Tab-separated table of C-alpha atoms and ligand atoms in Angstrom:
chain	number	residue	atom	x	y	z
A	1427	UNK	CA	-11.257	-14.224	-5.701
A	1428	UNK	CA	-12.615	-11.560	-4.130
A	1429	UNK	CA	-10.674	-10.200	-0.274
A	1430	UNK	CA	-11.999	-7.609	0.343
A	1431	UNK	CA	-12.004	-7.079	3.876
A	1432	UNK	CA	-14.381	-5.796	6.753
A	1433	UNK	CA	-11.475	-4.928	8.781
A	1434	UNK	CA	-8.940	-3.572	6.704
A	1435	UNK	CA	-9.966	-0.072	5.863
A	1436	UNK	CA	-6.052	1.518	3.982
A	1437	UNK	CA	-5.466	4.931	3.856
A	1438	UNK	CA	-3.022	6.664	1.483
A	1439	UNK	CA	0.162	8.179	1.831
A	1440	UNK	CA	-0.873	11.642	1.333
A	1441	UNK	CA	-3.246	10.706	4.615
A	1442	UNK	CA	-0.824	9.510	6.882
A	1443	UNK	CA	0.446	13.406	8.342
A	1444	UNK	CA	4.079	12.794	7.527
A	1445	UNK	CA	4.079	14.631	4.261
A	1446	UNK	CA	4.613	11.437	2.581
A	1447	UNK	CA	3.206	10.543	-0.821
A	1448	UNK	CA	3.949	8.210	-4.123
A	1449	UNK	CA	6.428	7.689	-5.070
A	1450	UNK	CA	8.064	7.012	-1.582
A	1451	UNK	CA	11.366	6.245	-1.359
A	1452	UNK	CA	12.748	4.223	1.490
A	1453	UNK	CA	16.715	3.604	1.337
A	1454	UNK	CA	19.348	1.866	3.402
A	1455	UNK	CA	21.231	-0.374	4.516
A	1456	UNK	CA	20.195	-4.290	4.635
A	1457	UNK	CA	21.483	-4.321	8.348
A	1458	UNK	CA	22.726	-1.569	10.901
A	1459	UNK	CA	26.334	-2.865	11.422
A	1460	UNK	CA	27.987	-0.243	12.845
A	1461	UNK	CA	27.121	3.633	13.747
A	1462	UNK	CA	29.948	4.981	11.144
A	1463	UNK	CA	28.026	2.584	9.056
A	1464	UNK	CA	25.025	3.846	9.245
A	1465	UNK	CA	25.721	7.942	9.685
A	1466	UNK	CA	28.090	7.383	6.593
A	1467	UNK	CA	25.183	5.710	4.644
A	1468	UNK	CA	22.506	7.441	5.559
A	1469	UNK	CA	23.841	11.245	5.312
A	1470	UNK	CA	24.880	9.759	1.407
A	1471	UNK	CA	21.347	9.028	0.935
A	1472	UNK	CA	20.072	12.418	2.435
A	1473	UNK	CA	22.734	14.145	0.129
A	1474	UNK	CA	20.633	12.797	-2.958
A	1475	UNK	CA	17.737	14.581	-1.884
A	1476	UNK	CA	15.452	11.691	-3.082
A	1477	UNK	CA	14.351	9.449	-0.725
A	1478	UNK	CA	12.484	10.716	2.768
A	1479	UNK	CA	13.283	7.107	4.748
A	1480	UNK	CA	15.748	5.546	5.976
A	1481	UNK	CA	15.657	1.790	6.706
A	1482	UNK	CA	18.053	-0.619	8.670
A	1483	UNK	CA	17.613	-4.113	9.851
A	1484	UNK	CA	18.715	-4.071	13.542
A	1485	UNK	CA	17.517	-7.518	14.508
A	1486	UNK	CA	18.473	-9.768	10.905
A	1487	UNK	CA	16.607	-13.003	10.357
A	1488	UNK	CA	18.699	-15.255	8.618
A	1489	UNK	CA	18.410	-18.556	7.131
A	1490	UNK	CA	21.023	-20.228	8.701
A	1491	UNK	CA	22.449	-19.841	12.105
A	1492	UNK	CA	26.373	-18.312	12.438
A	1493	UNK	CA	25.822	-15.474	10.222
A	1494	UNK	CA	25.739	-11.368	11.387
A	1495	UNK	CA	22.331	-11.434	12.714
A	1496	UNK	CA	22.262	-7.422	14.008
A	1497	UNK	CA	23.724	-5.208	16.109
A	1498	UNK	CA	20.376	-4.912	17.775
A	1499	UNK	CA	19.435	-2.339	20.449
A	1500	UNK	CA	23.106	-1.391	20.102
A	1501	UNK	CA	21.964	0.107	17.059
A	1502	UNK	CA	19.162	2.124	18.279
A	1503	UNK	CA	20.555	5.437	19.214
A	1504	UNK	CA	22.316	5.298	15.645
A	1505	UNK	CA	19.178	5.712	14.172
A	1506	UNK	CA	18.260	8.400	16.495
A	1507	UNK	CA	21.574	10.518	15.589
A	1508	UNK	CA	20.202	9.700	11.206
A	1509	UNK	CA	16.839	11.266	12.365
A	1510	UNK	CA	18.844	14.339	13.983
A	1511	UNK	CA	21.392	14.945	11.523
A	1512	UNK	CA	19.757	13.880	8.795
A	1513	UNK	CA	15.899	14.612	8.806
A	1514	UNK	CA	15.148	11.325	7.366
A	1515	UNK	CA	12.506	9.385	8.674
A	1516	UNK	CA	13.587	5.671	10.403
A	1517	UNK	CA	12.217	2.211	9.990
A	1518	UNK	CA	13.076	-0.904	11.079
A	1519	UNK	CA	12.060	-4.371	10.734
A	1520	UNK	CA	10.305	-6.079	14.576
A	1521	UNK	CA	9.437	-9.548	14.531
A	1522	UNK	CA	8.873	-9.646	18.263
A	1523	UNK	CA	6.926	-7.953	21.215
A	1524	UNK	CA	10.406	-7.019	22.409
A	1525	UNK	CA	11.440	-5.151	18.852
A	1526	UNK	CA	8.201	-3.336	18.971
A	1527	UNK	CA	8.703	-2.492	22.693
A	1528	UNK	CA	12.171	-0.995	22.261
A	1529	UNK	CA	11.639	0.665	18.998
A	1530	UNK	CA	8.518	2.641	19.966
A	1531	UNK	CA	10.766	3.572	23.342
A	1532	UNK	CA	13.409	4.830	20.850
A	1533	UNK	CA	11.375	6.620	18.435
A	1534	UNK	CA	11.711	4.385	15.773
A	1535	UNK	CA	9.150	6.473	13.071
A	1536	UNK	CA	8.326	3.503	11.257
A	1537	UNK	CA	8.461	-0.090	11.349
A	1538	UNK	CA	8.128	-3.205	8.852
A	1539	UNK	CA	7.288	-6.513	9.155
A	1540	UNK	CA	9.494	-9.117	7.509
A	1541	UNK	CA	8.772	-12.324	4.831
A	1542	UNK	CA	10.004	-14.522	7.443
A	1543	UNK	CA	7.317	-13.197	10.128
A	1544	UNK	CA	4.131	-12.228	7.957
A	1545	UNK	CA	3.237	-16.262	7.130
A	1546	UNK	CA	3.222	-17.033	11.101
A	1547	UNK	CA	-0.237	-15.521	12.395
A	1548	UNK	CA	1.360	-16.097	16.427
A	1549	UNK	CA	4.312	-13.727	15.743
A	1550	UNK	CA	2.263	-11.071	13.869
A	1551	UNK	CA	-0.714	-11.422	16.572
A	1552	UNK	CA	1.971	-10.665	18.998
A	1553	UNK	CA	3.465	-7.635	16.824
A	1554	UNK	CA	-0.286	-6.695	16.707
A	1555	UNK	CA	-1.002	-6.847	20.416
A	1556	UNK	CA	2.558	-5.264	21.396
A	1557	UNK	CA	1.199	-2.273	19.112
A	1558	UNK	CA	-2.267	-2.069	20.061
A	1559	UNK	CA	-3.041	1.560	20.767
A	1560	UNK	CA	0.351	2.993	18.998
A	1561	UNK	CA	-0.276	4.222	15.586
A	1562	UNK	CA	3.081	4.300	14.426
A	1563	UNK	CA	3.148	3.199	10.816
A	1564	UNK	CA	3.669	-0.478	10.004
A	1565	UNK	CA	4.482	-1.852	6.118
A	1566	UNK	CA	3.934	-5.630	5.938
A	1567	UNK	CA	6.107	-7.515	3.290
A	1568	UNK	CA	4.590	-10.460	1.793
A	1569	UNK	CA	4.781	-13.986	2.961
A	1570	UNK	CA	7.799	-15.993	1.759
A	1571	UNK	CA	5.571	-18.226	0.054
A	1572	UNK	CA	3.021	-17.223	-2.372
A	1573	UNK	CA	-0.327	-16.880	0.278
A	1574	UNK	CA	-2.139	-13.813	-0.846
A	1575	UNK	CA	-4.623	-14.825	2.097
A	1576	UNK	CA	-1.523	-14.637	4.604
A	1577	UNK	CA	-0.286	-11.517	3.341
A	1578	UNK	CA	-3.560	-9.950	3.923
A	1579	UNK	CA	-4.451	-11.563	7.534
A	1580	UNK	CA	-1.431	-10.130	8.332
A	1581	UNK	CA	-2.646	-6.593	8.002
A	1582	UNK	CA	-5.663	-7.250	8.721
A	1583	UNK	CA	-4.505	-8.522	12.259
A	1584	UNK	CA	-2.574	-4.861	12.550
A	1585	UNK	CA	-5.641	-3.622	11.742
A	1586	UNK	CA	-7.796	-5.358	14.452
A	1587	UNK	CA	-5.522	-3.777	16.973
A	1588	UNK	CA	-6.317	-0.274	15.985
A	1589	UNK	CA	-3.384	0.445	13.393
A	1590	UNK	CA	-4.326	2.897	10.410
A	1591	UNK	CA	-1.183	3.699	8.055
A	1592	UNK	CA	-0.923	0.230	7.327
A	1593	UNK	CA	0.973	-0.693	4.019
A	1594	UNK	CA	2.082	-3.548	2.022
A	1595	UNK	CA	5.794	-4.399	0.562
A	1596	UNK	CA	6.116	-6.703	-2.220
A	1597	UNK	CA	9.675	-8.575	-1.993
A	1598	UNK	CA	9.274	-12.214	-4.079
A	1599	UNK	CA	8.656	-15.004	-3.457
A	1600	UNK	CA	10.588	-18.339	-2.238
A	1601	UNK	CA	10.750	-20.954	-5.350
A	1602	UNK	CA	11.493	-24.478	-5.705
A	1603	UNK	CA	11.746	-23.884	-9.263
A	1604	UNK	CA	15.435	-21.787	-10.287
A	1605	UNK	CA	14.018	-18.834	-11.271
A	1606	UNK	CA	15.926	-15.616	-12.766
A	1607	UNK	CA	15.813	-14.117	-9.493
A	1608	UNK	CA	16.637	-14.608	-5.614
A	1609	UNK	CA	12.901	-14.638	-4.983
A	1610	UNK	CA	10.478	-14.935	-7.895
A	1611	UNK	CA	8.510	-11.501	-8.833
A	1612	UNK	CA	4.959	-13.181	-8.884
A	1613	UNK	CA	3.762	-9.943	-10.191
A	1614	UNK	CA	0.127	-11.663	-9.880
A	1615	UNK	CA	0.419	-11.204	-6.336
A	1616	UNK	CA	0.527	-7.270	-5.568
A	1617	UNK	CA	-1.604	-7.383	-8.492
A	1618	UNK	CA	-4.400	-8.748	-6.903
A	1619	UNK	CA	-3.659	-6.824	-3.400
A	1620	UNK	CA	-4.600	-3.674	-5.078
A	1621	UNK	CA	-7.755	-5.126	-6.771
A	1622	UNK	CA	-8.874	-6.211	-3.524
A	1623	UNK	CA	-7.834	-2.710	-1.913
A	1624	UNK	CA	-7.251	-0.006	-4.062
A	1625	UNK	CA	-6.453	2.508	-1.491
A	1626	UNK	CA	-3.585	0.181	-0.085
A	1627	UNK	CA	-0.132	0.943	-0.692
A	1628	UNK	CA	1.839	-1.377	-1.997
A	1629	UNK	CA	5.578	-1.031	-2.251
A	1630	UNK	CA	8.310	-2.554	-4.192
A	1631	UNK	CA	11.174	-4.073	-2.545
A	1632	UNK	CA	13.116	-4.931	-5.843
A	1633	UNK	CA	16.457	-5.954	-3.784
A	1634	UNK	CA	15.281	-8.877	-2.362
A	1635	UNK	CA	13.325	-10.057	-5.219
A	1636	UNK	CA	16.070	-9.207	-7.953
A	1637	UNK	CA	18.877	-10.429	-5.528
A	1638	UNK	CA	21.900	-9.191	-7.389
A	1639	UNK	CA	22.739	-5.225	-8.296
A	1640	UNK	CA	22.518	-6.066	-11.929
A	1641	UNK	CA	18.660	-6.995	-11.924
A	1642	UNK	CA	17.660	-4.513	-9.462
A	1643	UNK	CA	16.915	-1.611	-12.450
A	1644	UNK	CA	14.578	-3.862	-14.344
A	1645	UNK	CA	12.188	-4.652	-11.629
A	1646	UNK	CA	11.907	-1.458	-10.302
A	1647	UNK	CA	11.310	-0.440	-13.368
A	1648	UNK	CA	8.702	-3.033	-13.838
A	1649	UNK	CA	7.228	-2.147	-10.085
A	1650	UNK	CA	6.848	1.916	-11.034
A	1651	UNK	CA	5.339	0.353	-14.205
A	1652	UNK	CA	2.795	-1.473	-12.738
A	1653	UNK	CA	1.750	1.799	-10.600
A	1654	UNK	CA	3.250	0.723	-7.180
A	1655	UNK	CA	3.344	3.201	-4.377
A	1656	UNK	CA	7.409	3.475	-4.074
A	1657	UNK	CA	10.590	1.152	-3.819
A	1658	UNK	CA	12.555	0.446	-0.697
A	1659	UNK	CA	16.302	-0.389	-1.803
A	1660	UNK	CA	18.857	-1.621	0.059
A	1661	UNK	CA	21.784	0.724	0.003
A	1662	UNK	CA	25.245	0.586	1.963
A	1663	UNK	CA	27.964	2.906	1.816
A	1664	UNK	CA	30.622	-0.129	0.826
A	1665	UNK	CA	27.829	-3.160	-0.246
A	1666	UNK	CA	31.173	-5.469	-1.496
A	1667	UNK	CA	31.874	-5.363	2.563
A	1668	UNK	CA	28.269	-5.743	3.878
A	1669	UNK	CA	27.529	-8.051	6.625
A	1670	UNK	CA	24.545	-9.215	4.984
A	1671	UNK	CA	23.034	-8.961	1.124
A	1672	UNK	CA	26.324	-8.024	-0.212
A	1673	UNK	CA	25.155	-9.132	-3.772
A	1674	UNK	CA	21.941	-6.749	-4.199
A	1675	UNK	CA	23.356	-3.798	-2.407
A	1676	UNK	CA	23.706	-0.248	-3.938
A	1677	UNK	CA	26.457	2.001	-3.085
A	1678	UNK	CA	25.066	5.665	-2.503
A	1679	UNK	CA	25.962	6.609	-6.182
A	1680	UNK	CA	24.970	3.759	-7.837
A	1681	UNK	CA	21.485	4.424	-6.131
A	1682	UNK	CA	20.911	7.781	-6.961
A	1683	UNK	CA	21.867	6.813	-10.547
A	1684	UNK	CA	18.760	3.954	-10.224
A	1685	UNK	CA	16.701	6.744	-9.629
A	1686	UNK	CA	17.739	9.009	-12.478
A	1687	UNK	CA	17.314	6.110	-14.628
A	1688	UNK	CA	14.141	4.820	-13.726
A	1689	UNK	CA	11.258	6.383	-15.245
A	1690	UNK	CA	8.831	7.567	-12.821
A	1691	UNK	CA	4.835	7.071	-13.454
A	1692	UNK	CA	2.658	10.355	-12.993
A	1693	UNK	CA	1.743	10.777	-9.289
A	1694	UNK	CA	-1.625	10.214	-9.458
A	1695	UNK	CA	-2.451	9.424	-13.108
A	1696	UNK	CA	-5.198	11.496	-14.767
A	1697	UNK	CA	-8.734	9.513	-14.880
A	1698	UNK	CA	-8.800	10.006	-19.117
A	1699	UNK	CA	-9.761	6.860	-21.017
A	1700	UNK	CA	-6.333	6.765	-22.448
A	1701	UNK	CA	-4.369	6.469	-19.019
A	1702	UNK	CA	-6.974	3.751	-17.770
A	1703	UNK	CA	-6.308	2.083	-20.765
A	1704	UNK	CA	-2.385	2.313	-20.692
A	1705	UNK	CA	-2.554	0.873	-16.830
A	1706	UNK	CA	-4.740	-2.170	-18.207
A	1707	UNK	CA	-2.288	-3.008	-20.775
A	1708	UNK	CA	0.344	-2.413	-18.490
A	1709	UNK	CA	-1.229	-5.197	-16.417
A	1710	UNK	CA	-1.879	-7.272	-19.291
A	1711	UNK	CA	1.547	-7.591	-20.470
A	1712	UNK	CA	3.137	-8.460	-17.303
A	1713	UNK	CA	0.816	-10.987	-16.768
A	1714	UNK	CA	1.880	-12.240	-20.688
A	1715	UNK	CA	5.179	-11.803	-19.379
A	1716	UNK	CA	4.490	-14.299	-16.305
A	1717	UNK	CA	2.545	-16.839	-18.743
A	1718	UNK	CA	5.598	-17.352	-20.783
A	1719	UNK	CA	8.387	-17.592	-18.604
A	1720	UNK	CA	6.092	-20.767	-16.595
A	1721	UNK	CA	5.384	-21.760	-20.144
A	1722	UNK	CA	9.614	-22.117	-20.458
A	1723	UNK	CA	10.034	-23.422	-16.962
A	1724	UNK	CA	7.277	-25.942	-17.941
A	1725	UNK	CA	9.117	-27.120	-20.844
A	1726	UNK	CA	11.907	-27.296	-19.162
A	1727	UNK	CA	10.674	-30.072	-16.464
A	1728	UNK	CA	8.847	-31.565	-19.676
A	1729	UNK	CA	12.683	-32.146	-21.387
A	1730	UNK	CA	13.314	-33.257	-17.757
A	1731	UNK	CA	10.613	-35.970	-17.949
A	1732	UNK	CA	11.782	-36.824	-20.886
A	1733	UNK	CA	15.548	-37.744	-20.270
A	1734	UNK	CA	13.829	-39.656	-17.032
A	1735	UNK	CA	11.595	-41.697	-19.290
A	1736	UNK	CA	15.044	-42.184	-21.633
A	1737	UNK	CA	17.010	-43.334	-18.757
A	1738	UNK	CA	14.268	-45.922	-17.589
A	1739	UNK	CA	13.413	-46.796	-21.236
A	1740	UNK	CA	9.818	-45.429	-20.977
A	1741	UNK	CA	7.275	-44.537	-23.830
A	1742	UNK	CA	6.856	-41.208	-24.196
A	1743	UNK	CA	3.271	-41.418	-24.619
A	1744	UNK	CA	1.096	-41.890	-21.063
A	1745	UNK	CA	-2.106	-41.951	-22.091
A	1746	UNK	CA	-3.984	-41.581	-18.187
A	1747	UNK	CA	-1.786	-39.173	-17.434
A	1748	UNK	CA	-2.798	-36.913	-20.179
A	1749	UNK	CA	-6.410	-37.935	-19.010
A	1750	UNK	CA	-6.147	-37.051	-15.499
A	1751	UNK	CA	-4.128	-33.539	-16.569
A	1752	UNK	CA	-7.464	-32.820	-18.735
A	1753	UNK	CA	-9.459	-33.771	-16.036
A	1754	UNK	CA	-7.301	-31.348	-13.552
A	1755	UNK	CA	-7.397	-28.656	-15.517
A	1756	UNK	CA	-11.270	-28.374	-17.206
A	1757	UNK	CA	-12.300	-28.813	-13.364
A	1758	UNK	CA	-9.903	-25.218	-12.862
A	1759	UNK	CA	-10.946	-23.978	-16.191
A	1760	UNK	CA	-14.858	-23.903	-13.879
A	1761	UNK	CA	-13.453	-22.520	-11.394
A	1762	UNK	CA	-11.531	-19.745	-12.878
A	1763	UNK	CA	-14.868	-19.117	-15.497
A	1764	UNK	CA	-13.049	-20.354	-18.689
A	1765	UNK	CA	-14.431	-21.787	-21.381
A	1766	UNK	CA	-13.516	-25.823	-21.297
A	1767	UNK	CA	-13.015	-24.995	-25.213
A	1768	UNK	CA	-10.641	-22.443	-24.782
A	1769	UNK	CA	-9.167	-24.743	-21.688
A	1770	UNK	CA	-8.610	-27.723	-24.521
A	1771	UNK	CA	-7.384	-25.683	-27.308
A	1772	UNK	CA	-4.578	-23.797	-25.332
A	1773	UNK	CA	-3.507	-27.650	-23.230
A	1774	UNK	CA	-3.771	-29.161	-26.579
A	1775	UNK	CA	-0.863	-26.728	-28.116
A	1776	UNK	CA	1.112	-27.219	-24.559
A	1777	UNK	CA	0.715	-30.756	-24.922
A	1778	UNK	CA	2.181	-30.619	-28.837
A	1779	UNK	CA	4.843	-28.915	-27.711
A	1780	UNK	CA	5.771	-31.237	-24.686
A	1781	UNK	CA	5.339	-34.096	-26.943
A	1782	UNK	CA	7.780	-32.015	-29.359
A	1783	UNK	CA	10.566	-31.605	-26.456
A	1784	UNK	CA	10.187	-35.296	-25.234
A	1785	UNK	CA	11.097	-36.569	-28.734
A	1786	UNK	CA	13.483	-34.014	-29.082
A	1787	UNK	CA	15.375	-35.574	-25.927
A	1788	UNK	CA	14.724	-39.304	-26.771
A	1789	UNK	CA	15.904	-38.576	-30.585
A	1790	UNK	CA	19.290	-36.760	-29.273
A	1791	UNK	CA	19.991	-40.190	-28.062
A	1792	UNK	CA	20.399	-42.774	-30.180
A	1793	UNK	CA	20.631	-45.589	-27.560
A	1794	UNK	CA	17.328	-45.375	-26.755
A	1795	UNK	CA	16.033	-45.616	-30.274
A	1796	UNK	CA	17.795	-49.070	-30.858
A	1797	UNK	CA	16.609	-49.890	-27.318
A	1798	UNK	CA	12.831	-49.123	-27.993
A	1799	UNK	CA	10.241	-51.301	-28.308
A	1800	UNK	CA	8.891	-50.633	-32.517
A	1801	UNK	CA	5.975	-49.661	-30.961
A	1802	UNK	CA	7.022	-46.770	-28.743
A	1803	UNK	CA	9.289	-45.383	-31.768
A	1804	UNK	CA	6.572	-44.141	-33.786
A	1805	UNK	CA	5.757	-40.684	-34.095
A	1806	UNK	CA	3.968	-39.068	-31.246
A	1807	UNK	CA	0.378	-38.064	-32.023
A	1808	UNK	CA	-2.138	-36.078	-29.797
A	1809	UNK	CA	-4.303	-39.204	-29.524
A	1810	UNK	CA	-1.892	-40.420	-26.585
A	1811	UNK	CA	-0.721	-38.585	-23.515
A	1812	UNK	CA	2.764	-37.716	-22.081
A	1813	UNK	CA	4.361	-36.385	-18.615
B	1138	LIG	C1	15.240	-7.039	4.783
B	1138	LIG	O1	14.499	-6.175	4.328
B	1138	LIG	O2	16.416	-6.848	5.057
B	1138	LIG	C2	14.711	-8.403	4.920
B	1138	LIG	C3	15.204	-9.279	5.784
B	1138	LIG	O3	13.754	-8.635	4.048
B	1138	LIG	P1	12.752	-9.869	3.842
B	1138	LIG	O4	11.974	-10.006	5.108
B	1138	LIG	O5	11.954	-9.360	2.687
B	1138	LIG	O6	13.574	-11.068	3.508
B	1139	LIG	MN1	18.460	-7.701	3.199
């Protein structure tokens, strides 16, 4: 797919007159509860030297009603005082005309869009319209569910309205499936934003997707891997305490350990064959990385098939539905500009290997052998179908 746009035109960091660049650093606090809160926090962050944001959610979307949802305007001048004492630059998260409205009047440096916000196109044409004419920078996390076109309409909305330091934040996904992480990494997805726009920036929000303090190093890591433009981490000077997030956030010194840790990609990599070539096999194994953990969760539902088909006293073997799989997938395999060989040959091995897990679940259970029909007890072969 190709998105590039007519009206999204990104500029880098280096561009943006606020002596930014890669890797940016954006750090604090999931929510602004308190101004001690936030002073304490953010003058710990400062101390590090590292990071030239500071972020706080004043107005908290939150997936059920009852919990701390922001201290609000309250919280405004308490960003003011971090930009004073501090020197840090402040963001915020608007998902209203009345955010925008009384962030700009504060002098808010920076705002962000959240997950919950980007996938409605009313809200963010009203973010748009409340901004039109104010280029204050605007970073645009990704949907909540996997919509690359969402994500970009999004900024392409901001960009309608006369916005130019637009960037992108990837945070995970939402996912039916239990995944390893609060919101699945989807790595495909930021991927393909920066082969649509090179010049975008796209950031890593590794808190949200990781979801737990324990997780957060390794896909940071994988984000400064992949050549993303920076990480925005939640940190809190007493996380255990937080309001909000309490898993995924980082104490002051356990954040400025992250960054000593992590290992920090060149800048602006060299053009040489060799670092071209390192970025492409970069790509390649994350994306090998991606194929085999849906390979496991496929598996997975294929054992859970299995136990169904058990528990009703089912053949393993389904024939049509292998069919109409086939039929699913060599239409893709057009699509996409596979080969239909290659198409068979790799569903063939999936299918051998479903077929392997189904027996595996029907011969754990010996009930169902005495129960089945001779017939259905054979030995699977790829001449029938399963799932
Ligand atoms: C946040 O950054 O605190 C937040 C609410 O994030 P998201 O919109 O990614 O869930
Ligand atoms: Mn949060």
């Amino acid at each position: 797919m190709n998105a590039t746009s007519e009206r999204l035109h990104p500029i880098p960091f280096k561009d943006w007159h606020l002596g930014l660049d890669r890797p940016l650093l954006i750090a604090g606090p999931c929510s602004a509860e308190s101004e001690e809160q936030v002073i304490t926090t953010a003058k710990a962050i400062h101390a590090l030297g590292k990071a030239q944001v500071f972020r706080a959610g004043l107005w908290k979307p939150r997936t059920r009603p009852g919990s701390f949802e922001g201290a609000g305007i309250e919280a405004l001048p308490w960003l003011q005082r971090v930009k004073a004492e501090t020197g840090l630059l402040t963001m915020t998260e608007v998902a209203t005309a009345q955010h925008v409205e009384a962030s700009l009047k504060a002098g808010v440096d920076m705002l962000w869009i959240g997950a919950r916000t980007t996938p409605n196109p009313f809200s963010v044409q009203e973010l748009a319209d409340a901004l039109r004419g104010v280029d204050i920078p605007v970073f645009v996390k990704n949907p909540i569910n996997p919509d690359l076109q969402l994500w970009i309409g999004a900024l392409e909305r901001l960009a309608s309205a006369g916005l130019t330091r637009l960037a992108a934040i990837h945070r995970g996904f939402s996912w039916f499936e239990r995944t390893p992480y609060r919101n699945s990494p989807m790595w495909e997805f930021p991927i393909r934003l920066k082969a649509a726009f090179p010049e975008l920036e796209v950031m890593c929000d590794p808190s949200h997707i990781a979801g737990s303090r324990e997780k957060l190093g390794g896909i940071a890591q994988q984000a400064l891997d992949l050549g993303l433009s920076g990480l925005m981490v939640e940190v809190h000077r007493d996380p255990l305490n937080a309001r909000s997030d309490a898993d995924q956030q980082l104490d002051p010194i356990a954040y400025g350990a992250l960054l000593d840790s992590l290992i920090f990609r060149q800048a602006s990599p060299t053009a040489g064959m060799q670092d071209r070539l390192q970025e492409l096999r970069d790509l390649i194994d994350q994306i090998d990385e991606e194929v085999a953990q849906k390979l496991g969760a496929r598996m997975e539902i294929a054992e859970r098939i299995g136990d169904e088909k058990r528990a009703q006293n089912v053949a393993i073997l389904q024939p049509q539905r292998w069919e109409s799989i086939m039929r699913r997938m060599l239409g893709l395999s057009q699509q996409l500009d596979l080969s239909p060989a290659f198409v068979q040959e790799f569903m063939d091995a999936i299918h051998r290997e479903s077929i392997r897990r189904q027996s595996g679940v029907q011969s754990q259970l010996p009930e169902v052998q005495e129960a089945q029909d001779p017939k259905h007890a054979q030995s699977p072969s790829l001449s029938g179908g399963l799932e």
